[in-house]
C-alpha positions as semicolon CSV with decimal commas, in nm:
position;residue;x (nm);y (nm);z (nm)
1;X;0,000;0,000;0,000
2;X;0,115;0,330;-0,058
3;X;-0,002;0,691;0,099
4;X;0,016;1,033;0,032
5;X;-0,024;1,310;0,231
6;X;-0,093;1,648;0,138
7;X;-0,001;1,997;0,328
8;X;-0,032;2,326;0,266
9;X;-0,357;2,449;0,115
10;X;-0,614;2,699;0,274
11;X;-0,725;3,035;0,209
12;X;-0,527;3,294;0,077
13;X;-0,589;3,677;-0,115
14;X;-0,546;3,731;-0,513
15;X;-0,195;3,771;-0,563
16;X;-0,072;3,596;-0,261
17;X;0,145;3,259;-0,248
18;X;0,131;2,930;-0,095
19;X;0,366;2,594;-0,111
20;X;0,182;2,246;-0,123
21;X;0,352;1,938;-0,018
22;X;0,286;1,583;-0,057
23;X;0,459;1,280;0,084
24;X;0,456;0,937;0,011
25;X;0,498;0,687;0,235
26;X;0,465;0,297;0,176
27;X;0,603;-0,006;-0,029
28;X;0,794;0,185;-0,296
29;X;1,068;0,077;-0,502
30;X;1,119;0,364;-0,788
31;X;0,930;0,681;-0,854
32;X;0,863;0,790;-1,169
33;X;0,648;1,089;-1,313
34;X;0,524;1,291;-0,973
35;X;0,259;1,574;-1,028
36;X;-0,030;1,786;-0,905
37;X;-0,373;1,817;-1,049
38;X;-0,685;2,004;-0,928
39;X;-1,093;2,001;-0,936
40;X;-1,237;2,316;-0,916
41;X;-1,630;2,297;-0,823
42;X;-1,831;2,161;-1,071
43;X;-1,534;2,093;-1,282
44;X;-1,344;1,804;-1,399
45;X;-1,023;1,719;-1,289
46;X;-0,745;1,860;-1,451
47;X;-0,350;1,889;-1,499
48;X;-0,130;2,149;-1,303
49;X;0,206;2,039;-1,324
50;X;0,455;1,715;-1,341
51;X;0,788;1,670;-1,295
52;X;0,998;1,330;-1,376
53;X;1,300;1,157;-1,254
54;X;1,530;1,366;-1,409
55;X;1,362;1,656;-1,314
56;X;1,174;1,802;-1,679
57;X;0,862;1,929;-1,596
58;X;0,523;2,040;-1,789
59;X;0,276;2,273;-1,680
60;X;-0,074;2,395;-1,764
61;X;-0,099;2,686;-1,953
62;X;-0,337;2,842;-1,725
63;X;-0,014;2,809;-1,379
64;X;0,272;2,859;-1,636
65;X;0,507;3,142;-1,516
66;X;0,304;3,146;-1,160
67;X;0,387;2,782;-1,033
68;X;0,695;2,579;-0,963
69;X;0,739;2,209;-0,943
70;X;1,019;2,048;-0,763
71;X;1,047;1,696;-0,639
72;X;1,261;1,585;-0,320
73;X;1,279;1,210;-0,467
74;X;1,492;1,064;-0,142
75;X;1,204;1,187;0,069
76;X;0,940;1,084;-0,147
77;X;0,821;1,392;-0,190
78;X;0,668;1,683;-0,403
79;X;0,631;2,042;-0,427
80;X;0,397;2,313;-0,615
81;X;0,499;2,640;-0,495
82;X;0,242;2,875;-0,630
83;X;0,240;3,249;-0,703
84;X;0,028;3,537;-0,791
85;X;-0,262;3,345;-0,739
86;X;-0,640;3,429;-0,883
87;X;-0,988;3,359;-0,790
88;X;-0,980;3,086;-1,080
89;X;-0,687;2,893;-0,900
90;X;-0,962;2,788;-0,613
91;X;-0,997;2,399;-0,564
92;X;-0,893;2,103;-0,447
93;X;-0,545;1,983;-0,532
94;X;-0,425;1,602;-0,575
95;X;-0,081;1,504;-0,588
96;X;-0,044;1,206;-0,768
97;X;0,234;0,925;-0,801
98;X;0,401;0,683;-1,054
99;X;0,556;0,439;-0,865
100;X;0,704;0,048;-0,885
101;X;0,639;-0,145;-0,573
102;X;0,935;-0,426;-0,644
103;X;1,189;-0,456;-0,942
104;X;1,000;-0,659;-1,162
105;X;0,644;-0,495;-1,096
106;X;0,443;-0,294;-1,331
107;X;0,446;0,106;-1,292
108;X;0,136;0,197;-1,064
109;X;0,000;0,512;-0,946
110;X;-0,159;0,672;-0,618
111;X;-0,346;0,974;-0,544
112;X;-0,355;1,162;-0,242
113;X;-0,666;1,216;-0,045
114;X;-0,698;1,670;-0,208
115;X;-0,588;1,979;-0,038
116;X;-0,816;2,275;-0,082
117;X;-0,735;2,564;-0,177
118;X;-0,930;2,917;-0,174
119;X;-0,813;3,183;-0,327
120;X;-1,044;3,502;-0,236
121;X;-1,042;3,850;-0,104
């Protein structure tokens, strides 16, 4: 089984900042692709950023220039620093994992359980 956990959402003005964190913990032998997505209300889920082994990332056009992926891959773990945030940023963010649980195993993923965030004077 394997967990993450996310941190750092909650409720910040237009134009402010805030770092989310996610940690995985579990049976994990190699991490691939790590990234965030987000569901705003009423919305489908969508792509906000990934960032592979070798650290390339890709972002959504609508974050580009405001957010930052990094990935701390010895501590299982993932960043989206964001900036300059709008209204339209508000909902809840997923981290999500590729992972290998052994040598031989297929490539699997998790999802973490959503961090909200509001973004709103």
């Amino acid at each position: 089984q394997v967990e993450l956990v996310e941190s750092g959402g909650g409720r910040v003005q237009p134009g402010g900042s805030l770092r989310l964190s996610c940690a995985a913990s579990g049976s994990i032998f190699r991490i691939g692709v790590m990234g965030w997505y987000r569901q705003a209300p009423g919305k489908q889920r969508e792509l906000v950023a990934t960032i592979t082994r070798d650290g390339s990332t890709n972002y959504a056009d609508s974050v580009k220039g405001r957010s930052t992926i990094s990935r701390d891959t010895a501590k299982r773990t993932v960043y989206l620093q964001m900036d300059s945030l709008k209204p339209e940023d508000t909902a809840v963010y997923y981290c999500n994992l590729m992972y290998s649980s052994t040598l031989f195993s297929s490539t699997l993923d998790a999802w973490g359980q959503g961090t909200l965030v509001t973004v709103s004077s």
